[in-house]
PDB file of C-alpha atoms in Angstrom:
ATOM      1  CA  MET G1487       8.152 -18.635   2.194  1.00  0.00           C
ATOM      2  CA  ALA G1488       7.611 -17.756  -1.423  1.00  0.00           C
ATOM      3  CA  THR G1489      10.005 -15.261  -2.966  1.00  0.00           C
ATOM      4  CA  VAL G1490       8.504 -12.316  -4.778  1.00  0.00           C
ATOM      5  CA  ALA G1491      10.208  -9.559  -6.705  1.00  0.00           C
ATOM      6  CA  PHE G1492       9.814  -5.912  -7.552  1.00  0.00           C
ATOM      7  CA  LYS G1493       9.104  -6.018 -11.277  1.00  0.00           C
ATOM      8  CA  SER G1494      10.047  -3.400 -13.832  1.00  0.00           C
ATOM      9  CA  LEU G1495       7.331  -1.167 -15.172  1.00  0.00           C
ATOM     10  CA  ARG G1496       6.087  -2.514 -18.473  1.00  0.00           C
ATOM     11  CA  LEU G1497       6.384   0.825 -20.254  1.00  0.00           C
ATOM     12  CA  LEU G1498       9.965   1.289 -19.099  1.00  0.00           C
ATOM     13  CA  GLN G1499      11.419  -2.177 -19.643  1.00  0.00           C
ATOM     14  CA  SER G1500      13.274  -1.082 -22.758  1.00  0.00           C
ATOM     15  CA  ARG G1501      14.641   2.038 -21.034  1.00  0.00           C
ATOM     16  CA  ALA G1502      16.709   0.618 -18.170  1.00  0.00           C
ATOM     17  CA  ASN G1503      18.628   3.850 -17.738  1.00  0.00           C
ATOM     18  CA  LEU G1504      15.467   5.914 -17.133  1.00  0.00           C
ATOM     19  CA  HIS G1505      14.780   6.910 -13.558  1.00  0.00           C
ATOM     20  CA  LEU G1506      11.364   7.258 -11.997  1.00  0.00           C
ATOM     21  CA  GLY G1507      10.445  10.167  -9.752  1.00  0.00           C
ATOM     22  CA  CYS G1508      12.994  10.767  -6.984  1.00  0.00           C
ATOM     23  CA  GLY G1509      15.616   8.946  -9.028  1.00  0.00           C
ATOM     24  CA  ILE G1510      14.266   5.399  -8.726  1.00  0.00           C
ATOM     25  CA  SER G1511      16.015   3.180 -11.239  1.00  0.00           C
ATOM     26  CA  VAL G1512      13.744   0.629 -12.864  1.00  0.00           C
ATOM     27  CA  ARG G1513      15.416  -2.498 -11.582  1.00  0.00           C
ATOM     28  CA  GLN G1514      14.317  -5.664  -9.842  1.00  0.00           C
ATOM     29  CA  LEU G1515      14.153  -5.947  -6.067  1.00  0.00           C
ATOM     30  CA  SER G1516      13.771  -9.430  -4.580  1.00  0.00           C
ATOM     31  CA  PHE G1517      12.876 -10.530  -1.073  1.00  0.00           C
ATOM     32  CA  SER G1518      10.720 -13.043   0.795  1.00  0.00           C
ATOM     33  CA  PHE G1519       7.118 -11.912   1.236  1.00  0.00           C
ATOM     34  CA  LEU G1520       6.265 -12.425   4.901  1.00  0.00           C
ATOM     35  CA  GLY G1521       2.630 -11.342   5.034  1.00  0.00           C
ATOM     36  CA  PRO G1522      -0.378 -13.618   4.511  1.00  0.00           C
ATOM     37  CA  LYS G1523      -0.707 -14.653   0.866  1.00  0.00           C
ATOM     38  CA  LYS G1524      -4.446 -15.332   0.941  1.00  0.00           C
ATOM     39  CA  LEU G1525      -7.378 -14.144   3.019  1.00  0.00           C
ATOM     40  CA  GLU G1526      -7.936 -17.721   4.183  1.00  0.00           C
ATOM     41  CA  ASP G1527      -4.544 -17.535   5.911  1.00  0.00           C
ATOM     42  CA  VAL G1528      -6.123 -14.973   8.246  1.00  0.00           C
ATOM     43  CA  LEU G1529      -9.890 -15.451   8.171  1.00  0.00           C
ATOM     44  CA  LYS G1530     -11.648 -18.773   7.634  1.00  0.00           C
ATOM     45  CA  LYS G1531     -14.650 -18.792   5.298  1.00  0.00           C
ATOM     46  CA  GLU G1532     -16.940 -20.447   7.829  1.00  0.00           C
ATOM     47  CA  LEU G1533     -16.529 -17.456  10.146  1.00  0.00           C
ATOM     48  CA  VAL G1534     -18.132 -15.065   7.647  1.00  0.00           C
ATOM     49  CA  GLU G1535     -20.879 -17.266   6.242  1.00  0.00           C
ATOM     50  CA  GLY G1536     -24.265 -15.596   6.669  1.00  0.00           C
ATOM     51  CA  LYS G1537     -22.748 -12.389   8.028  1.00  0.00           C
ATOM     52  CA  SER G1538     -23.387  -8.882   6.694  1.00  0.00           C
ATOM     53  CA  ALA G1539     -20.667  -6.495   5.543  1.00  0.00           C
ATOM     54  CA  THR G1540     -20.844  -4.659   8.864  1.00  0.00           C
ATOM     55  CA  GLU G1541     -20.487  -7.892  10.811  1.00  0.00           C
ATOM     56  CA  VAL G1542     -17.535  -8.991   8.680  1.00  0.00           C
ATOM     57  CA  ALA G1543     -15.876  -5.604   9.182  1.00  0.00           C
ATOM     58  CA  ASP G1544     -16.392  -5.814  12.945  1.00  0.00           C
ATOM     59  CA  LEU G1545     -14.931  -9.299  12.961  1.00  0.00           C
ATOM     60  CA  TRP G1546     -11.889  -8.058  11.020  1.00  0.00           C
ATOM     61  CA  TYR G1547     -11.284  -5.102  13.337  1.00  0.00           C
ATOM     62  CA  THR G1548     -11.712  -7.240  16.452  1.00  0.00           C
ATOM     63  CA  TYR G1549      -9.274  -9.845  15.172  1.00  0.00           C
ATOM     64  CA  HIS G1550      -6.528  -7.266  14.541  1.00  0.00           C
ATOM     65  CA  GLU G1551      -7.159  -5.101  17.601  1.00  0.00           C
ATOM     66  CA  GLY G1552      -4.201  -5.125  19.946  1.00  0.00           C
ATOM     67  CA  LYS G1553      -2.006  -7.263  17.702  1.00  0.00           C
ATOM     68  CA  GLU G1554       1.618  -6.151  17.540  1.00  0.00           C
ATOM     69  CA  ASP G1555       2.852  -4.729  14.205  1.00  0.00           C
ATOM     70  CA  VAL G1556      -0.398  -5.649  12.406  1.00  0.00           C
ATOM     71  CA  VAL G1557      -3.201  -3.378  11.195  1.00  0.00           C
ATOM     72  CA  GLY G1558      -6.640  -4.244   9.824  1.00  0.00           C
ATOM     73  CA  LEU G1559      -8.675  -1.818   7.701  1.00  0.00           C
ATOM     74  CA  VAL G1560     -11.826  -2.092   5.584  1.00  0.00           C
ATOM     75  CA  LEU G1561     -12.872  -0.758   2.190  1.00  0.00           C
ATOM     76  CA  ASN G1562     -16.215  -1.197   0.487  1.00  0.00           C
ATOM     77  CA  GLY G1563     -16.272  -3.666  -2.383  1.00  0.00           C
ATOM     78  CA  ALA G1564     -16.140  -1.187  -5.261  1.00  0.00           C
ATOM     79  CA  ASP G1565     -13.227   0.766  -3.783  1.00  0.00           C
ATOM     80  CA  GLY G1566     -11.245  -2.394  -3.156  1.00  0.00           C
ATOM     81  CA  LYS G1567     -11.656  -3.590  -6.725  1.00  0.00           C
ATOM     82  CA  SER G1568     -10.773  -0.138  -8.049  1.00  0.00           C
ATOM     83  CA  VAL G1569      -7.559  -0.032  -5.989  1.00  0.00           C
ATOM     84  CA  LEU G1570      -6.456  -3.414  -7.330  1.00  0.00           C
ATOM     85  CA  SER G1571      -7.322  -2.554 -10.926  1.00  0.00           C
ATOM     86  CA  ARG G1572      -5.450   0.733 -10.834  1.00  0.00           C
ATOM     87  CA  ALA G1573      -2.467  -0.756  -9.004  1.00  0.00           C
ATOM     88  CA  THR G1574      -2.129  -3.433 -11.669  1.00  0.00           C
ATOM     89  CA  LYS G1575      -1.730  -0.710 -14.297  1.00  0.00           C
ATOM     90  CA  CYS G1576       0.374   1.640 -12.147  1.00  0.00           C
ATOM     91  CA  PRO G1577       2.279  -0.441  -9.575  1.00  0.00           C
ATOM     92  CA  PHE G1578       4.895   2.076  -8.358  1.00  0.00           C
ATOM     93  CA  PHE G1579       4.564   5.066  -6.055  1.00  0.00           C
ATOM     94  CA  ILE G1580       6.357   6.840  -3.220  1.00  0.00           C
ATOM     95  CA  GLN G1581       4.958   7.556   0.231  1.00  0.00           C
ATOM     96  CA  PRO G1582       6.670   9.844   2.752  1.00  0.00           C
ATOM     97  CA  ILE G1583       6.587   9.270   6.493  1.00  0.00           C
ATOM     98  CA  PHE G1584       6.664  12.536   8.411  1.00  0.00           C
ATOM     99  CA  ARG G1585       8.234  13.015  11.832  1.00  0.00           C
ATOM    100  CA  ASP G1586       9.040  16.016  13.991  1.00  0.00           C
ATOM    101  CA  ASP G1587      12.594  16.192  12.632  1.00  0.00           C
ATOM    102  CA  GLY G1588      11.683  15.799   8.959  1.00  0.00           C
ATOM    103  CA  PHE G1589      10.564  12.948   6.708  1.00  0.00           C
ATOM    104  CA  PHE G1590      11.787   9.968   4.705  1.00  0.00           C
ATOM    105  CA  ASN G1591      10.296   8.196   1.684  1.00  0.00           C
ATOM    106  CA  LEU G1592       9.150   4.649   1.114  1.00  0.00           C
ATOM    107  CA  VAL G1593       8.832   3.179  -2.362  1.00  0.00           C
ATOM    108  CA  SER G1594       5.812   0.939  -2.883  1.00  0.00           C
ATOM    109  CA  GLN G1595       5.149  -1.578  -5.580  1.00  0.00           C
ATOM    110  CA  PHE G1596       2.035  -3.602  -6.226  1.00  0.00           C
ATOM    111  CA  GLN G1597       2.549  -7.344  -6.594  1.00  0.00           C
ATOM    112  CA  SER G1598      -0.312  -9.270  -8.195  1.00  0.00           C
ATOM    113  CA  PRO G1599      -2.818 -10.370  -7.158  1.00  0.00           C
ATOM    114  CA  CYS G1600      -3.298  -8.109  -4.133  1.00  0.00           C
ATOM    115  CA  HIS G1601      -0.062  -7.204  -2.333  1.00  0.00           C
ATOM    116  CA  PHE G1602       1.780  -3.909  -1.839  1.00  0.00           C
ATOM    117  CA  LEU G1603       5.462  -4.093  -0.852  1.00  0.00           C
ATOM    118  CA  LEU G1604       7.294  -1.148   0.728  1.00  0.00           C
ATOM    119  CA  ALA G1605      10.996  -0.446   1.275  1.00  0.00           C
ATOM    120  CA  TYR G1606      13.186   2.559   2.078  1.00  0.00           C
ATOM    121  CA  LEU G1607      13.505   4.629  -1.078  1.00  0.00           C
ATOM    122  CA  GLU G1608      17.187   5.329  -0.428  1.00  0.00           C
ATOM    123  CA  ASP G1609      17.947   1.621   0.060  1.00  0.00           C
ATOM    124  CA  TYR G1610      16.141   0.830  -3.177  1.00  0.00           C
ATOM    125  CA  LYS G1611      18.052   3.494  -5.077  1.00  0.00           C
ATOM    126  CA  MET G1612      21.389   2.178  -3.804  1.00  0.00           C
ATOM    127  CA  ASP G1613      20.695  -1.495  -4.508  1.00  0.00           C
ATOM    128  CA  PRO G1614      17.208  -2.869  -5.226  1.00  0.00           C
ATOM    129  CA  HIS G1615      18.485  -6.435  -4.873  1.00  0.00           C
ATOM    130  CA  SER G1616      19.513  -6.012  -1.232  1.00  0.00           C
ATOM    131  CA  ALA G1617      16.889  -3.549  -0.015  1.00  0.00           C
ATOM    132  CA  SER G1618      14.858  -5.058   2.834  1.00  0.00           C
ATOM    133  CA  PRO G1619      11.060  -4.771   3.140  1.00  0.00           C
ATOM    134  CA  LEU G1620       9.814  -2.606   5.987  1.00  0.00           C
ATOM    135  CA  MET G1621       6.128  -3.425   5.634  1.00  0.00           C
ATOM    136  CA  THR G1622       3.549  -4.895   3.291  1.00  0.00           C
ATOM    137  CA  PHE G1623      -0.199  -4.701   2.987  1.00  0.00           C
ATOM    138  CA  SER G1624      -2.725  -6.792   1.120  1.00  0.00           C
ATOM    139  CA  VAL G1625      -6.114  -5.820  -0.306  1.00  0.00           C
ATOM    140  CA  PHE G1626      -8.343  -8.900  -0.153  1.00  0.00           C
ATOM    141  CA  ASP G1627     -11.407  -8.518  -2.384  1.00  0.00           C
ATOM    142  CA  ASP G1628     -12.769 -12.037  -1.823  1.00  0.00           C
ATOM    143  CA  TYR G1629     -16.091 -10.612  -0.571  1.00  0.00           C
ATOM    144  CA  ALA G1630     -16.183  -7.453  -2.664  1.00  0.00           C
ATOM    145  CA  ASP G1631     -19.068  -8.710  -4.807  1.00  0.00           C
ATOM    146  CA  SER G1632     -20.984 -10.932  -2.408  1.00  0.00           C
ATOM    147  CA  LYS G1633     -20.836  -8.695   0.683  1.00  0.00           C
ATOM    148  CA  ASP G1634     -19.608  -5.308  -0.625  1.00  0.00           C
ATOM    149  CA  VAL G1635     -16.582  -5.409   1.683  1.00  0.00           C
ATOM    150  CA  THR G1636     -12.818  -5.505   1.059  1.00  0.00           C
ATOM    151  CA  LEU G1637     -10.450  -6.457   3.884  1.00  0.00           C
ATOM    152  CA  VAL G1638      -7.029  -4.821   4.151  1.00  0.00           C
ATOM    153  CA  ARG G1639      -4.192  -6.318   6.191  1.00  0.00           C
ATOM    154  CA  CYS G1640      -0.909  -4.516   6.941  1.00  0.00           C
ATOM    155  CA  ASP G1641       2.172  -6.245   8.392  1.00  0.00           C
ATOM    156  CA  ILE G1642       5.102  -4.195   9.715  1.00  0.00           C
ATOM    157  CA  PHE G1643       8.413  -6.065   9.821  1.00  0.00           C
ATOM    158  CA  ASN G1644      10.871  -3.342  10.785  1.00  0.00           C
ATOM    159  CA  LYS G1645      10.720  -1.754  14.227  1.00  0.00           C
ATOM    160  CA  SER G1646      11.815   1.586  12.753  1.00  0.00           C
ATOM    161  CA  ILE G1647       8.241   1.963  11.478  1.00  0.00           C
ATOM    162  CA  GLN G1648       5.764   2.667  14.271  1.00  0.00           C
ATOM    163  CA  ILE G1649       2.353   1.020  14.127  1.00  0.00           C
ATOM    164  CA  GLU G1650       0.547   4.350  13.705  1.00  0.00           C
ATOM    165  CA  GLU G1651       2.954   5.355  10.939  1.00  0.00           C
ATOM    166  CA  GLY G1652       2.262   2.091   9.133  1.00  0.00           C
ATOM    167  CA  ARG G1653      -1.460   2.696   9.479  1.00  0.00           C
ATOM    168  CA  LYS G1654      -1.120   6.153   7.965  1.00  0.00           C
ATOM    169  CA  VAL G1655       1.016   4.831   5.092  1.00  0.00           C
ATOM    170  CA  VAL G1656      -1.664   2.300   4.161  1.00  0.00           C
ATOM    171  CA  GLN G1657      -4.481   4.860   4.465  1.00  0.00           C
ATOM    172  CA  SER G1658      -2.599   7.356   2.318  1.00  0.00           C
ATOM    173  CA  LEU G1659      -1.738   4.869  -0.418  1.00  0.00           C
ATOM    174  CA  LEU G1660      -5.277   3.498  -0.511  1.00  0.00           C
ATOM    175  CA  ASP G1661      -6.656   7.028  -0.800  1.00  0.00           C
ATOM    176  CA  ASN G1662      -4.222   7.833  -3.602  1.00  0.00           C
ATOM    177  CA  TYR G1663      -5.306   4.772  -5.554  1.00  0.00           C
ATOM    178  CA  ARG G1664      -9.049   4.852  -4.887  1.00  0.00           C
ATOM    179  CA  LYS G1665      -9.712   8.591  -5.349  1.00  0.00           C
ATOM    180  CA  SER G1666      -9.669   9.581  -9.001  1.00  0.00           C
ATOM    181  CA  GLU G1667      -8.257  13.060  -8.391  1.00  0.00           C
ATOM    182  CA  GLU G1668      -5.357  11.607  -6.353  1.00  0.00           C
ATOM    183  CA  PHE G1669      -4.728   8.734  -8.748  1.00  0.00           C
ATOM    184  CA  THR G1670      -3.707  11.270 -11.389  1.00  0.00           C
ATOM    185  CA  SER G1671      -0.371  11.681  -9.593  1.00  0.00           C
ATOM    186  CA  ILE G1672       0.215   7.929  -9.561  1.00  0.00           C
ATOM    187  CA  LYS G1673      -0.429   7.764 -13.307  1.00  0.00           C
ATOM    188  CA  VAL G1674       2.083  10.518 -13.942  1.00  0.00           C
ATOM    189  CA  PHE G1675       4.648   8.836 -11.681  1.00  0.00           C
ATOM    190  CA  ASN G1676       4.342   5.562 -13.609  1.00  0.00           C
ATOM    191  CA  GLU G1677       3.670   6.722 -17.165  1.00  0.00           C
ATOM    192  CA  ARG G1678       5.475  10.074 -17.372  1.00  0.00           C
ATOM    193  CA  PRO G1679       8.046  10.012 -14.560  1.00  0.00           C
ATOM    194  CA  ALA G1680       9.972  13.001 -15.876  1.00  0.00           C
ATOM    195  CA  ALA G1681       6.835  15.121 -15.369  1.00  0.00           C
ATOM    196  CA  PHE G1682       6.278  14.032 -11.766  1.00  0.00           C
ATOM    197  CA  ASP G1683       6.663  16.936  -9.336  1.00  0.00           C
ATOM    198  CA  VAL G1684       8.289  15.410  -6.260  1.00  0.00           C
ATOM    199  CA  ASP G1685       8.251  18.613  -4.193  1.00  0.00           C
ATOM    200  CA  ASP G1686       4.554  19.185  -4.826  1.00  0.00           C
ATOM    201  CA  HIS G1687       3.789  15.566  -3.926  1.00  0.00           C
ATOM    202  CA  ILE G1688       5.679  15.800  -0.624  1.00  0.00           C
ATOM    203  CA  SER G1689       3.946  19.094   0.203  1.00  0.00           C
ATOM    204  CA  ARG G1690       0.473  17.650  -0.430  1.00  0.00           C
ATOM    205  CA  MET G1691       1.215  14.492   1.550  1.00  0.00           C
ATOM    206  CA  ASN G1692       2.465  16.573   4.465  1.00  0.00           C
ATOM    207  CA  LYS G1693      -0.845  18.446   4.634  1.00  0.00           C
ATOM    208  CA  THR G1694      -2.915  15.251   4.758  1.00  0.00           C
ATOM    209  CA  TRP G1695      -0.592  13.237   7.028  1.00  0.00           C
ATOM    210  CA  VAL G1696      -1.854  14.826  10.245  1.00  0.00           C
ATOM    211  CA  ASP G1697      -5.450  14.146   9.218  1.00  0.00           C
ATOM    212  CA  TYR G1698      -4.921  10.384   9.327  1.00  0.00           C
ATOM    213  CA  SER G1699      -5.705   9.946  13.009  1.00  0.00           C
ATOM    214  CA  SER G1700      -6.822   6.704  14.575  1.00  0.00           C
ATOM    215  CA  ALA G1701     -10.384   8.029  14.612  1.00  0.00           C
ATOM    216  CA  ASN G1702     -10.779   8.030  10.833  1.00  0.00           C
ATOM    217  CA  LEU G1703      -8.640   4.999  10.105  1.00  0.00           C
ATOM    218  CA  THR G1704     -10.976   2.415  11.553  1.00  0.00           C
ATOM    219  CA  SER G1705     -13.254   2.777   8.558  1.00  0.00           C
ATOM    220  CA  ILE G1706     -12.727   3.976   5.027  1.00  0.00           C
ATOM    221  CA  PRO G1707     -15.770   5.644   3.465  1.00  0.00           C
ATOM    222  CA  LYS G1708     -16.993   5.010  -0.042  1.00  0.00           C
ATOM    223  CA  SER G1709     -15.415   7.133  -2.741  1.00  0.00           C
ATOM    224  CA  PRO G1710     -17.484  10.103  -3.919  1.00  0.00           C
TER     225      PRO G1710
END
């Protein structure tokens, strides 16, 4: 397994003592990436040859249906490319998981070319070098241009994260990156961390969390 690392934000490399929103120190976190590295590790090219975007999406959903600790989602081609472009410029963000007794935060970081890595925020704050990954997801844009479809794969490695929670985390992060009005918060978090309003972010995420039901997670509509 290849080893990947949480990299420091480019704009903050010379300011090691600066903390991102929620007190995240800009330090390196290393661990083995367990998810598929390439789309071909999951879906062979010959299976999609001659198929439409709808057929490819159906194939992707069918393949992941019923699999334990794995989720498959679909974006259109333009949205997928936009997510990857924006994540390259603004790789860090935080995503809460809400439960009946409260919530806890995950810290996510984009790892080129297409992977998002997520760990407990509190573990990361205590020691980025020993924090363990809870889940990852990859945004494969291999067919974004030719078929107008982007395939998203989420792998959950820690049993403390329920499959539906992992699905909601991916949906929420994708929405925050692909929707221009939501991406504003990610830009602030990465470029002006002192101005990031954590309480407001948690409040807004709480309102949308319940909306991410299984019914609207099987397909992600095109951005307005």
